[in-house]
Tab-separated table of C-alpha atoms in Angstrom:
chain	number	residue	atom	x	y	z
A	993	UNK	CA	-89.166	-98.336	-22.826
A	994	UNK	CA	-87.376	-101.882	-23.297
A	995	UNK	CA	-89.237	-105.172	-23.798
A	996	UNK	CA	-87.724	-108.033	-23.867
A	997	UNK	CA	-89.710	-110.003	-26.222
A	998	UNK	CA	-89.950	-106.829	-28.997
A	999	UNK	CA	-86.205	-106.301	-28.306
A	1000	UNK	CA	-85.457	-110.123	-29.042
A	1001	UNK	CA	-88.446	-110.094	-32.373
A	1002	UNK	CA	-86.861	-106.756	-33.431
A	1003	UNK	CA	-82.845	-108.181	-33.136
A	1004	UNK	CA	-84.167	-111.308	-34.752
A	1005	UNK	CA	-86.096	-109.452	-37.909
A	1006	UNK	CA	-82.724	-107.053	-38.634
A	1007	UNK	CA	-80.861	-109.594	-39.527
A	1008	UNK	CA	-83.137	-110.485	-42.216
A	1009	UNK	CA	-85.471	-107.507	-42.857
A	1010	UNK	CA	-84.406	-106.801	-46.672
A	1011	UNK	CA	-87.486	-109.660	-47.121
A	1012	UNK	CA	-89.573	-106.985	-45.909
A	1013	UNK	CA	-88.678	-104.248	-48.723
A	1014	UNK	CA	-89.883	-105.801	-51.391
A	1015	UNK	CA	-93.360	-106.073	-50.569
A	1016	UNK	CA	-93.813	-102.560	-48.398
A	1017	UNK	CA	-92.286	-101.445	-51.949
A	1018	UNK	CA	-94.952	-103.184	-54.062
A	1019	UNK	CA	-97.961	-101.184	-51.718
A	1020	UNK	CA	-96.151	-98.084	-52.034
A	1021	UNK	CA	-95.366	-98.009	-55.684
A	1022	UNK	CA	-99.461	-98.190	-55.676
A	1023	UNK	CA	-99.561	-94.868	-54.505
A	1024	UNK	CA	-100.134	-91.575	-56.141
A	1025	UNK	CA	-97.859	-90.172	-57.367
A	1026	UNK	CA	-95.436	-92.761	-56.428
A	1027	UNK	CA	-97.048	-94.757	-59.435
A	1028	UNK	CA	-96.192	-92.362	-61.586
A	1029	UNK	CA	-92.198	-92.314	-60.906
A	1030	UNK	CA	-92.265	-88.865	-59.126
A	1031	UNK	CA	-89.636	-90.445	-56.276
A	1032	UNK	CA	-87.182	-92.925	-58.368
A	1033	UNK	CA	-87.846	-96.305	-57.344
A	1034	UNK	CA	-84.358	-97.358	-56.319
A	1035	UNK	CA	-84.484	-94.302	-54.520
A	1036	UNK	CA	-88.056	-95.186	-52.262
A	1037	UNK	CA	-86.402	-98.840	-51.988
A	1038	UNK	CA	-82.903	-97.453	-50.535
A	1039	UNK	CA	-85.217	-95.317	-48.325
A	1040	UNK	CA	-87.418	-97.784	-46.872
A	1041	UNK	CA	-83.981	-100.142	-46.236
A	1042	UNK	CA	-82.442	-97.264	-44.419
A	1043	UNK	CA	-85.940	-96.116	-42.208
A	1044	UNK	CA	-86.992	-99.884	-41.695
A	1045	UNK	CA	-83.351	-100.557	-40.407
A	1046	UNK	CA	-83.108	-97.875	-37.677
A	1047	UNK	CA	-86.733	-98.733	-36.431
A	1048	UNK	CA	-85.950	-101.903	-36.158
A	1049	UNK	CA	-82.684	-101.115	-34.624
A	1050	UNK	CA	-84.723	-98.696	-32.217
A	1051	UNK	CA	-87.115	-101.838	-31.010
A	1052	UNK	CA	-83.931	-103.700	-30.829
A	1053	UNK	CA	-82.166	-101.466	-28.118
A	1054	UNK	CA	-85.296	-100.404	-26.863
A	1055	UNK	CA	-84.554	-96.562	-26.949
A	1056	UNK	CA	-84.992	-93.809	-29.090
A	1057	UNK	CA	-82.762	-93.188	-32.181
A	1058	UNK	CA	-81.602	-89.432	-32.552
A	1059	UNK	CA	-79.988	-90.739	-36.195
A	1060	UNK	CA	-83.369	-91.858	-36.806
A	1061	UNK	CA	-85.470	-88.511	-36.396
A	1062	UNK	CA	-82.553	-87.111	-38.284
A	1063	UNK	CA	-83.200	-89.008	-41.430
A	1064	UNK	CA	-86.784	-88.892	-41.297
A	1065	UNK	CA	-86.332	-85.295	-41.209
A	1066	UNK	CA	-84.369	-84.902	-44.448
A	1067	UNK	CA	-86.158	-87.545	-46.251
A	1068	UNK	CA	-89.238	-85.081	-45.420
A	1069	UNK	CA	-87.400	-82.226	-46.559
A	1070	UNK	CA	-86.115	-83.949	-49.858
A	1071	UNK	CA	-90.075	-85.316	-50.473
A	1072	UNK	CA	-91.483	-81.821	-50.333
A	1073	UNK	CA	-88.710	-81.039	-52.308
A	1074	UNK	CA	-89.584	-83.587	-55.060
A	1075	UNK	CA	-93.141	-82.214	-55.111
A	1076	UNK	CA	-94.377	-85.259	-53.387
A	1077	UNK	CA	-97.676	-84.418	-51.558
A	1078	UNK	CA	-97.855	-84.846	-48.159
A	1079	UNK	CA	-100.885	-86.875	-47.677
A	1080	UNK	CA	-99.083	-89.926	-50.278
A	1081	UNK	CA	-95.856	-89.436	-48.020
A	1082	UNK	CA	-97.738	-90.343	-44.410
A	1083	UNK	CA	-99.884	-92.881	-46.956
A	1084	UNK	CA	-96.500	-94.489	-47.268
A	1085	UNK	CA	-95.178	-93.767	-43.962
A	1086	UNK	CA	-97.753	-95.558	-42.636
A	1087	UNK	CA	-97.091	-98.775	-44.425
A	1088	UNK	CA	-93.968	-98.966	-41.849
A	1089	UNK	CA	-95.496	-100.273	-39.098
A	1090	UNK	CA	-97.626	-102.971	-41.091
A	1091	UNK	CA	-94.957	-104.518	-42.893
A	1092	UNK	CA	-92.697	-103.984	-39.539
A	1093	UNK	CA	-95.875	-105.729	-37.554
A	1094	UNK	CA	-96.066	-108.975	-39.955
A	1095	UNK	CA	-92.090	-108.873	-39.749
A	1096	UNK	CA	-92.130	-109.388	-35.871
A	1097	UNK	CA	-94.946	-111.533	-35.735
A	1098	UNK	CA	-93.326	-113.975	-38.617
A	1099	UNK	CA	-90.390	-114.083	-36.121
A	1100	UNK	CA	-92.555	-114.502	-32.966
A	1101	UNK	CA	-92.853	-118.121	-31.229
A	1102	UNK	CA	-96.397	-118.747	-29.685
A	1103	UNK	CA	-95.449	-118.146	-26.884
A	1104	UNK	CA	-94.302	-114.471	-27.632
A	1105	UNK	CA	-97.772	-113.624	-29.240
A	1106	UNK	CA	-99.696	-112.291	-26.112
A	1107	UNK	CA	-96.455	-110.328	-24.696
A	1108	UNK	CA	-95.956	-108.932	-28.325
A	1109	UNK	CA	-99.861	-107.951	-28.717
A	1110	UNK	CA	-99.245	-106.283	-25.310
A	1111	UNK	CA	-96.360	-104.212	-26.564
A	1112	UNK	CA	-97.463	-103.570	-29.987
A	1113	UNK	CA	-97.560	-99.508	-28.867
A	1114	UNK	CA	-93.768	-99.919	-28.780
A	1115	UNK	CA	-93.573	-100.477	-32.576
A	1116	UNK	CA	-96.365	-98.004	-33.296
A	1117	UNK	CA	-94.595	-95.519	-31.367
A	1118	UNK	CA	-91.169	-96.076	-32.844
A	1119	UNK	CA	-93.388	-95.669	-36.319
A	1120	UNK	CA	-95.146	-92.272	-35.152
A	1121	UNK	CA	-91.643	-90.756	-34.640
A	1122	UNK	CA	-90.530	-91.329	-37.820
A	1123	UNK	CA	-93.778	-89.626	-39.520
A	1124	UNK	CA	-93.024	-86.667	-37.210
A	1125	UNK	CA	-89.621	-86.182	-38.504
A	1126	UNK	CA	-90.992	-86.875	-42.263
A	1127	UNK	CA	-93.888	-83.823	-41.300
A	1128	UNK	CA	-91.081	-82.126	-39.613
A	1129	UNK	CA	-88.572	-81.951	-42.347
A	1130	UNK	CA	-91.426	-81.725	-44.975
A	1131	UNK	CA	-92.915	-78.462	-43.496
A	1132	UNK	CA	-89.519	-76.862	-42.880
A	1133	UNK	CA	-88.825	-77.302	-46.646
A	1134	UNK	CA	-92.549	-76.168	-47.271
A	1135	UNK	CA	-91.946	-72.896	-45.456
A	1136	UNK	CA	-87.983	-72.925	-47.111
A	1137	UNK	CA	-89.501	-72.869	-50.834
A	1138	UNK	CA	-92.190	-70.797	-49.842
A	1139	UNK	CA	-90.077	-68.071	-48.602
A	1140	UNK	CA	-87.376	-68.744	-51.514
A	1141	UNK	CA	-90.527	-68.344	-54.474
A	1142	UNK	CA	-91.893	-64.855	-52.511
A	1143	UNK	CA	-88.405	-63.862	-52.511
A	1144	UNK	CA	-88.326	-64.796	-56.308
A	1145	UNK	CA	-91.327	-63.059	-57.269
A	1146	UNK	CA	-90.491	-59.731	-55.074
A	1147	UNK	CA	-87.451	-60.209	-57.138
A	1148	UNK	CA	-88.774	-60.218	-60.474
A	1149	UNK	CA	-91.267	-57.612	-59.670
A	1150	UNK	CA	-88.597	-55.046	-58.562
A	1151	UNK	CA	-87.004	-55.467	-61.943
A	1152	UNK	CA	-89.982	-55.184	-63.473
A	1153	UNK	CA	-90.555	-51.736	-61.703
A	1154	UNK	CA	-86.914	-51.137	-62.069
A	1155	UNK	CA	-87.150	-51.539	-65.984
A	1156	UNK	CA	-90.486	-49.326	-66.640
A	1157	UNK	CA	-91.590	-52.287	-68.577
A	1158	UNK	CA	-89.938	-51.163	-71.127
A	1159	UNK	CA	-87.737	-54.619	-71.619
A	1160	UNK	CA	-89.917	-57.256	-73.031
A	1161	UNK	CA	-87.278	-60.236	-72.011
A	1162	UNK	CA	-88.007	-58.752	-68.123
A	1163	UNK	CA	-91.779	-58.083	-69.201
A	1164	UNK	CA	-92.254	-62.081	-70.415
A	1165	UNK	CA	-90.214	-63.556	-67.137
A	1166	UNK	CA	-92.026	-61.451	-64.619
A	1167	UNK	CA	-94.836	-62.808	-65.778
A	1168	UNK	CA	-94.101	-66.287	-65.675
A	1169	UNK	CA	-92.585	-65.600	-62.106
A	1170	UNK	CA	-95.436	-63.822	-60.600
A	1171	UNK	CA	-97.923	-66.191	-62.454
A	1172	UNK	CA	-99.422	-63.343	-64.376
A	1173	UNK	CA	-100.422	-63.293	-68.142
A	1174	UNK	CA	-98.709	-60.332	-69.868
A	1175	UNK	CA	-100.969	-59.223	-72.309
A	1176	UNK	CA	-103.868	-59.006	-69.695
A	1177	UNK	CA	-105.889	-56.586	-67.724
A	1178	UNK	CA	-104.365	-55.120	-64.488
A	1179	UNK	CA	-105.729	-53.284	-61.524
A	1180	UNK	CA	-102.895	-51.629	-59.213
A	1181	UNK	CA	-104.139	-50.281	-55.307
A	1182	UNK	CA	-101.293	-48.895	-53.241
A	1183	UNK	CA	-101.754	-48.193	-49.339
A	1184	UNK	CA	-99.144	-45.667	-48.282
A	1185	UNK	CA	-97.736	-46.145	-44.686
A	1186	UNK	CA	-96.514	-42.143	-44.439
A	1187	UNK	CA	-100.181	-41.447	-44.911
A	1188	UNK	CA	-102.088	-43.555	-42.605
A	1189	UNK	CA	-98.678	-45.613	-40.535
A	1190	UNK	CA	-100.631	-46.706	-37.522
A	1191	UNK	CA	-103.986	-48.181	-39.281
A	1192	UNK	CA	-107.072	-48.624	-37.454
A	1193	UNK	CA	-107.298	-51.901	-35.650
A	1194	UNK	CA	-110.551	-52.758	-37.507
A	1195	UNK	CA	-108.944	-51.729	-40.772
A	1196	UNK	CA	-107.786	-54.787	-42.602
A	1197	UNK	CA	-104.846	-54.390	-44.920
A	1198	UNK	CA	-104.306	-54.890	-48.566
A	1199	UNK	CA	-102.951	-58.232	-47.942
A	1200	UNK	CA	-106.205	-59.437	-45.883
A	1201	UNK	CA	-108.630	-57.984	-48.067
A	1202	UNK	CA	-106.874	-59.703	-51.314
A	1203	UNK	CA	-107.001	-63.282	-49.738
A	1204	UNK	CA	-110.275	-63.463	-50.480
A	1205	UNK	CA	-110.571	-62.214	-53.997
A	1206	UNK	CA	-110.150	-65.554	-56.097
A	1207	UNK	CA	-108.005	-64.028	-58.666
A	1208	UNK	CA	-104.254	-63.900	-59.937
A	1209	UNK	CA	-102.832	-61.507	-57.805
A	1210	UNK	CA	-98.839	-60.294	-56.521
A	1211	UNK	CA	-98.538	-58.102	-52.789
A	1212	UNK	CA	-95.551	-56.136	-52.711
A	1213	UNK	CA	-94.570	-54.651	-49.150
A	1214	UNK	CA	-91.794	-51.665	-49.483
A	1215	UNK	CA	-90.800	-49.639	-46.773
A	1216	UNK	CA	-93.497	-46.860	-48.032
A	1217	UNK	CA	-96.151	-49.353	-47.912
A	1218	UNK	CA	-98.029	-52.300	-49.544
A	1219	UNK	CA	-98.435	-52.530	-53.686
A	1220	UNK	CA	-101.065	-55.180	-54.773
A	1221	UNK	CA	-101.457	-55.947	-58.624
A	1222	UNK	CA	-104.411	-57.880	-59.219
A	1223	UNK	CA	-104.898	-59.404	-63.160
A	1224	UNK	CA	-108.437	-58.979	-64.040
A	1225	UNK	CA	-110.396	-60.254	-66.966
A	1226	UNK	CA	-110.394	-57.268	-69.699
A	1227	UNK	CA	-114.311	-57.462	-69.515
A	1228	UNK	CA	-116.409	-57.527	-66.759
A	1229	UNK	CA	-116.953	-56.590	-63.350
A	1230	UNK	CA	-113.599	-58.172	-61.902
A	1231	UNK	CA	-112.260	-54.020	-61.390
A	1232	UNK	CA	-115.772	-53.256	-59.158
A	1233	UNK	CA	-115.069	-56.717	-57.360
A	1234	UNK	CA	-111.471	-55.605	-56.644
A	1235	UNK	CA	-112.781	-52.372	-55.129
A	1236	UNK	CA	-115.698	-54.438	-52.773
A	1237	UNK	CA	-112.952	-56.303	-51.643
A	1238	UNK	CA	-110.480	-53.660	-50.180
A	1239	UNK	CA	-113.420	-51.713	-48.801
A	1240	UNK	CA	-112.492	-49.829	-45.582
A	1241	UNK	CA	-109.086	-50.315	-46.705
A	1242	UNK	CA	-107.354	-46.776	-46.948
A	1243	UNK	CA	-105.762	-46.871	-50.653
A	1244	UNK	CA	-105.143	-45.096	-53.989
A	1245	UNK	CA	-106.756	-47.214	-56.984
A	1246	UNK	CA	-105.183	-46.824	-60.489
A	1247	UNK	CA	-106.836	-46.866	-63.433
A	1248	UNK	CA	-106.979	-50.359	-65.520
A	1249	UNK	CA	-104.238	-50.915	-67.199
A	1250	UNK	CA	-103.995	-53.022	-70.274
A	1251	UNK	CA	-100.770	-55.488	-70.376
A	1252	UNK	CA	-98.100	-56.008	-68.014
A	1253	UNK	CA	-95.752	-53.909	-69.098
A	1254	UNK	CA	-97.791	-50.686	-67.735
A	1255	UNK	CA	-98.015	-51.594	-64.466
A	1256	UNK	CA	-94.945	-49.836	-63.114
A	1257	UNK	CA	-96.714	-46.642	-64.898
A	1258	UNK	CA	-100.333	-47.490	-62.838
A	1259	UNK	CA	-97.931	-48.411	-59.712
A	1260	UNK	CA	-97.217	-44.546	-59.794
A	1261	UNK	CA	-100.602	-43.156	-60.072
A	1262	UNK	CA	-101.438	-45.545	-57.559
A	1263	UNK	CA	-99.019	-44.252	-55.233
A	1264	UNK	CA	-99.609	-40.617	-56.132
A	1265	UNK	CA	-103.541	-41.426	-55.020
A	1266	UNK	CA	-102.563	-43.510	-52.029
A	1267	UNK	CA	-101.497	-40.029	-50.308
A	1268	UNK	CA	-104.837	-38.837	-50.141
A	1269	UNK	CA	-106.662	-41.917	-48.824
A	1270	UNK	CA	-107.800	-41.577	-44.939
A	1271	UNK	CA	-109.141	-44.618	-43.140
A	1272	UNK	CA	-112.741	-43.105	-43.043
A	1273	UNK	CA	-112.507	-42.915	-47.132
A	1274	UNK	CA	-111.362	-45.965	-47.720
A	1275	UNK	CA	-110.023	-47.067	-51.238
A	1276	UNK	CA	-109.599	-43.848	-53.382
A	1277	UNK	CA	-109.860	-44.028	-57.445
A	1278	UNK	CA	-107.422	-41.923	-59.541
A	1279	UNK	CA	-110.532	-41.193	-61.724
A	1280	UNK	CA	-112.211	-39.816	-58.448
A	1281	UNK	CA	-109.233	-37.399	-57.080
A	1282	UNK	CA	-107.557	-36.241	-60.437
A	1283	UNK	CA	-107.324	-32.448	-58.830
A	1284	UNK	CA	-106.405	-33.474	-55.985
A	1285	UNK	CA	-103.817	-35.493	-57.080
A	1286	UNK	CA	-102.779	-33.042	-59.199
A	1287	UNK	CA	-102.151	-31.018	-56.385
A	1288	UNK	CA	-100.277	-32.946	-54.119
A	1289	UNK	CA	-98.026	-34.147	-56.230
A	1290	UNK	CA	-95.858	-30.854	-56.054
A	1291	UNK	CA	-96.203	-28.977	-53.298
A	1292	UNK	CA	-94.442	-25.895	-54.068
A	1293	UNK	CA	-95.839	-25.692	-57.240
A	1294	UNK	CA	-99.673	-25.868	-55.543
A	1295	UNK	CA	-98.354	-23.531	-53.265
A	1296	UNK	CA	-97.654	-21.124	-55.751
A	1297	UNK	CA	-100.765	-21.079	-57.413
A	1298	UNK	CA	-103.034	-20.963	-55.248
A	1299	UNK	CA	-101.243	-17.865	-54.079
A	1300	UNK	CA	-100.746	-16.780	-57.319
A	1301	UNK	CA	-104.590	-17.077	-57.877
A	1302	UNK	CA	-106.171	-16.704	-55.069
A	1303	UNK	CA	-103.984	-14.846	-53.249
A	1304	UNK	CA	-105.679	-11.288	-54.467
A	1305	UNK	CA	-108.894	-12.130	-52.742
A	1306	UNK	CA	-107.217	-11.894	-49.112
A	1307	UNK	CA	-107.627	-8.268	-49.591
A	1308	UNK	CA	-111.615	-8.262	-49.569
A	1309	UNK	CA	-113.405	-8.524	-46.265
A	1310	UNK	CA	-114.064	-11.947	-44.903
A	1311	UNK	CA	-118.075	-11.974	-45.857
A	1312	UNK	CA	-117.324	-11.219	-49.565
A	1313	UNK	CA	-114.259	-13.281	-50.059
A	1314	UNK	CA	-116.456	-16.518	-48.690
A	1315	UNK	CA	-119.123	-15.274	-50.955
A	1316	UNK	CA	-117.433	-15.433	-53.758
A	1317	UNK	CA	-115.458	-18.269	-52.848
A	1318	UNK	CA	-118.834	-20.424	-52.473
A	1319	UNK	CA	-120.527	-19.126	-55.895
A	1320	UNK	CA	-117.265	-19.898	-57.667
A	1321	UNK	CA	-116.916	-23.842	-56.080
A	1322	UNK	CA	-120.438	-23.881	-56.530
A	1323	UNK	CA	-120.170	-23.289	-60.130
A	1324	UNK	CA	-117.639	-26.192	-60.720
A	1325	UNK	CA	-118.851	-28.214	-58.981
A	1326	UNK	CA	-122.329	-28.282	-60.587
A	1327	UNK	CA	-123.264	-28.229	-64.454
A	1328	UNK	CA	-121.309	-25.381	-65.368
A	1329	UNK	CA	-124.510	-23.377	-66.439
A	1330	UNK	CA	-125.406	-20.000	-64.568
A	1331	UNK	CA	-128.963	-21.145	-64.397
A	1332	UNK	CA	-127.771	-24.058	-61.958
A	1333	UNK	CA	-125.652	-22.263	-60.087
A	1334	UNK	CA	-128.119	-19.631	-59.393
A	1335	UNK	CA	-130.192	-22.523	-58.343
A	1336	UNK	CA	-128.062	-24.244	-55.750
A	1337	UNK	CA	-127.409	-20.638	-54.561
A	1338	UNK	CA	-130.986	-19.893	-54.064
A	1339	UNK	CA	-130.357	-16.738	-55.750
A	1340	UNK	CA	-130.858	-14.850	-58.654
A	1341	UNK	CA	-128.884	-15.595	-62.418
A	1342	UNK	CA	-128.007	-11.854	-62.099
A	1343	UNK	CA	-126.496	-12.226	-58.885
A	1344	UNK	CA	-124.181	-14.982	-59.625
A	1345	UNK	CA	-123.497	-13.066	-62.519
A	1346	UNK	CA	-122.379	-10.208	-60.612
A	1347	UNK	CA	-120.181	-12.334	-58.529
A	1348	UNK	CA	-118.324	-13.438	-61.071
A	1349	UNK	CA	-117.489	-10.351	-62.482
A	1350	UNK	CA	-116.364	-9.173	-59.563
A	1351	UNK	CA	-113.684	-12.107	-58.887
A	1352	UNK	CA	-112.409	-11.707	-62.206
A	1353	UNK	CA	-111.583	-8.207	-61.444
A	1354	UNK	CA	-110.218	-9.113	-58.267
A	1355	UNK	CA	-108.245	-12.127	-59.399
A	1356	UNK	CA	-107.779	-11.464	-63.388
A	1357	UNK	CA	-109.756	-15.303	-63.756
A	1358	UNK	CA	-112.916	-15.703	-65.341
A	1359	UNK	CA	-114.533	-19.267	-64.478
A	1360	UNK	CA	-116.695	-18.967	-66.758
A	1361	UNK	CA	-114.127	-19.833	-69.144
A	1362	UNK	CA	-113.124	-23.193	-69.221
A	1363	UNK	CA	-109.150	-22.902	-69.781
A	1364	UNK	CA	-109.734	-20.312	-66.312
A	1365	UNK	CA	-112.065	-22.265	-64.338
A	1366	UNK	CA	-109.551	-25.285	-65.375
A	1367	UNK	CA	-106.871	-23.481	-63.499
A	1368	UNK	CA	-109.413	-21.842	-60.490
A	1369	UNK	CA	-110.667	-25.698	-59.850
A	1370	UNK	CA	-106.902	-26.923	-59.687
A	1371	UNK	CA	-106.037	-23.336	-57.376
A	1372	UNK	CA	-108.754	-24.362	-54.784
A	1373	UNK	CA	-107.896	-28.161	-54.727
A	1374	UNK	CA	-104.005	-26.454	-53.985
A	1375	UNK	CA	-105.310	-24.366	-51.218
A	1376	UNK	CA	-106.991	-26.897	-49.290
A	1377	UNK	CA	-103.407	-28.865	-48.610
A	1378	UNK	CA	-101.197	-25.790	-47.824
């Protein structure tokens, strides 16, 4: 919108408004951290002589200036750059339309004064677009060098995995990358999308349940699923809070680790757990599921000893084979003493006695020998997954 007295204040300041720099400077260079040279001060100066210029220019003709939004845009873009906050850029920003204000009022006959008060929106306006192109540019370059440092740090983590940890060089720059502390403690969870693709809808993910957790932490999304390494003070309970925090979450927890270098090793067992979590178990520990682990990590293999083992025991009849099959989980699953397992059985120490004598003759395993009820345990954890 054109007025005629800001146009004719405006036209009248440009050709004198390098008296204005100097003291707009003088405000801003009050500023954190402009006081502490972040921004070069010839740089802010030939800033404010370009910005106050165009305004001017843009009160002047009395329409918008497209060459204006453009540079507000990349100064924004170059301040966020810089590492300039974006509370002391507006701060500064803002300054505009004061020392603009006092230019056009120094300029101003008294008879201008009440027209000029009356379109003072005009200059505020012209003012307001700049700070949108500055917040503009500045959030573009926020989002820019946000996506460029994730891209860094997924990066520097796939080398890391890549390596085995085994290079010390890659060990000591992943760290620095991903913010982490090499020689600390380290809890890896892994969710596995083959497992559980479609989560429930009142599931939340690794990556929502970590937000919360208040300590040094990297997400890593593959096509398999999500990875989230979490450093954790060696003492303490900072592994329990880890686990509150993913609750509900379906996931495979690896063991502690201790340094950086072993996480690719507990990103593994991780994984390897991650298989058997279901959304109703929620997070899974290795330490929990070592047989069934075990067991799904080769198929064929499981496959062939549970055949191999328990295989014989299809030729009983169906009431003695689940017989024996219950007095024999039972057993390993309790104390390992007959006494308890006659207990839990409600039956008598003979009797359980007699049982297992008989599947040792049918299968050639004794569980009451450990190396045997090492590989029965591992045979029944095998059978449930073929």
């Amino acid at each position: 919108m054109t007025n005629g007295v800001v146009s004719r204040l405006a036209a009248r300041t440009l050709l004198r408004y390098e008296e204005l720099i100097e003291p707009w400077l003088a405000q801003v260079l009050a500023i954190e951290p402009y006081a502490q040279g972040l921004v070069p001060v010839e740089e802010v100066r030939g800033g404010a002589r370009i910005v106050l210029g165009l305004i001017l220019r843009e009160l002047a003709d009395g329409r918008p200036s497209t060459e204006l939004t453009a540079h507000s845009e990349r100064m924004g873009e170059r301040r966020a750059g810089q590492g300039m906050p974006l509370d002391s850029l507006l701060a500064a920003a803002r300054l505009d339309a004061k020392v603009l204000w006092q230019g056009l009022v120094a300029q101003a006959d008294p008879a201008d004064l009440t027209e000029l008060l009356e379109a003072a929106y005009l200059v505020w306006e012209a003012v307001e677009r700049h700070n949108t192109g500055l917040m503009t540019g500045y959030q573009r370059a926020v989002l820019e060098m946000g996506r460029q440092r994730e891209d860094e740090r997924r990066t520097w983590f796939a080398r890391l995995l890549d390596n085995d940890g085994r290079n010390p060089d890659v060990v000591r720059d992943a760290g620095r990358i991903l913010g982490f502390d090499p020689e600390a403690t380290f809890v890896v969870l892994a969710a596995d999308r083959t497992t559980t693709p479609v989560p429930d809808p009142g599931v939340v993910s690794l990556r929502g349940a970590a937000s919360g957790l208040g300590l040094r932490l990297h997400l890593h999304d593959s096509p398999s699923g999500e990875l989230l390494v979490v450093q954790v003070p060696a003492r303490g309970a900072a592994p329990d809070l880890v686990l509150r925090a993913v609750a509900g979450v379906p996931c495979g927890v690896a063991p502690p680790v201790a340094g950086l270098a072993a996480v690719p090793h507990a990103v593994r067992l991780a994984a390897a757990t991650a298989r058997l979590a279901t959304p109703e178990g929620g997070p899974l520990r290795l330490e929990d599921a070592w047989l069934d682990v075990f067991a799904r990590q080769s198929p064929d293999l499981a496959g062939e000893l549970a055949t191999r083992v328990l295989g014989p025991l299809a030729a009983l009849g169906q009431s003695e084979r689940e017989r024996l099959l219950e007095t024999v989980r039972t057993h390993l699953a309790g104390d390992g003493s007959i006494a308890g397992t006659a207990a839990a059985l409600y039956c008598h120490r003979n009797t359980v006695q007699h049982r297992f004598g008989r599947f040792k003759e049918v299968t050639g395993r004794d569980v009451r020998a450990p190396a045997d009820a090492a590989v029965v345990a591992l045979a029944l954890r095998a059978a449930t997954f073929l």
